[in-house]
GROMACS .gro file of C-alpha atoms in nm:
model
   59
    1UNK     CA    1  -3.846  -0.335  -1.248
    2UNK     CA    2  -4.147  -0.112  -1.366
    3UNK     CA    3  -4.374  -0.317  -1.150
    4UNK     CA    4  -4.177  -0.276  -0.825
    5UNK     CA    5  -4.155   0.092  -0.869
    6UNK     CA    6  -4.523   0.113  -0.903
    7UNK     CA    7  -4.571  -0.095  -0.598
    8UNK     CA    8  -4.318   0.133  -0.416
    9UNK     CA    9  -4.532   0.445  -0.517
   10UNK     CA   10  -4.847   0.290  -0.397
   11UNK     CA   11  -4.694   0.186  -0.081
   12UNK     CA   12  -4.567   0.545  -0.025
   13UNK     CA   13  -4.898   0.703  -0.082
   14UNK     CA   14  -5.050   0.536   0.230
   15UNK     CA   15  -4.868   0.780   0.456
   16UNK     CA   16  -5.033   1.088   0.507
   17UNK     CA   17  -4.889   1.398   0.331
   18UNK     CA   18  -4.823   1.738   0.479
   19UNK     CA   19  -4.889   1.968   0.163
   20UNK     CA   20  -5.129   1.944  -0.088
   21UNK     CA   21  -4.868   2.000  -0.367
   22UNK     CA   22  -4.664   1.717  -0.228
   23UNK     CA   23  -4.973   1.491  -0.269
   24UNK     CA   24  -5.027   1.591  -0.626
   25UNK     CA   25  -4.643   1.503  -0.704
   26UNK     CA   26  -4.708   1.159  -0.563
   27UNK     CA   27  -5.027   1.095  -0.785
   28UNK     CA   28  -4.829   1.214  -1.078
   29UNK     CA   29  -4.561   0.958  -0.995
   30UNK     CA   30  -4.810   0.676  -0.927
   31UNK     CA   31  -4.972   0.736  -1.260
   32UNK     CA   32  -4.634   0.729  -1.439
   33UNK     CA   33  -4.539   0.416  -1.247
   34UNK     CA   34  -4.864   0.249  -1.378
   35UNK     CA   35  -4.785   0.366  -1.715
   36UNK     CA   36  -4.452   0.208  -1.726
   37UNK     CA   37  -4.571  -0.111  -1.561
   38UNK     CA   38  -4.852  -0.130  -1.838
   39UNK     CA   39  -4.588  -0.062  -2.103
   40UNK     CA   40  -4.356  -0.312  -1.976
   41UNK     CA   41  -4.627  -0.585  -1.957
   42UNK     CA   42  -4.729  -0.493  -2.310
   43UNK     CA   43  -4.375  -0.552  -2.445
   44UNK     CA   44  -4.345  -0.881  -2.247
   45UNK     CA   45  -4.668  -1.007  -2.396
   46UNK     CA   46  -4.579  -0.888  -2.748
   47UNK     CA   47  -4.230  -1.043  -2.746
   48UNK     CA   48  -4.381  -1.375  -2.661
   49UNK     CA   49  -4.650  -1.354  -2.918
   50UNK     CA   50  -4.386  -1.268  -3.162
   51UNK     CA   51  -4.181  -1.579  -3.052
   52UNK     CA   52  -4.510  -1.795  -3.100
   53UNK     CA   53  -4.615  -1.681  -3.431
   54UNK     CA   54  -4.245  -1.705  -3.550
   55UNK     CA   55  -4.210  -2.063  -3.438
   56UNK     CA   56  -4.558  -2.122  -3.633
   57UNK     CA   57  -4.437  -1.991  -3.931
   58UNK     CA   58  -4.102  -2.163  -3.931
   59UNK     CA   59  -4.197  -2.475  -3.771
   0.00000   0.00000   0.00000
């Protein structure tokens, strides 16, 4: 979901903005989207590494 939101925010910035304040709001949203995408990817990798090491210890 975070990856989709990040892609949505990037796609929305392609359009020209009217006010500079609106541009700053979109930049802020894009950075938050990237942060959520990175966090979700990190959690995904950590979960699979935990499963791998648990299988090694128990197996």
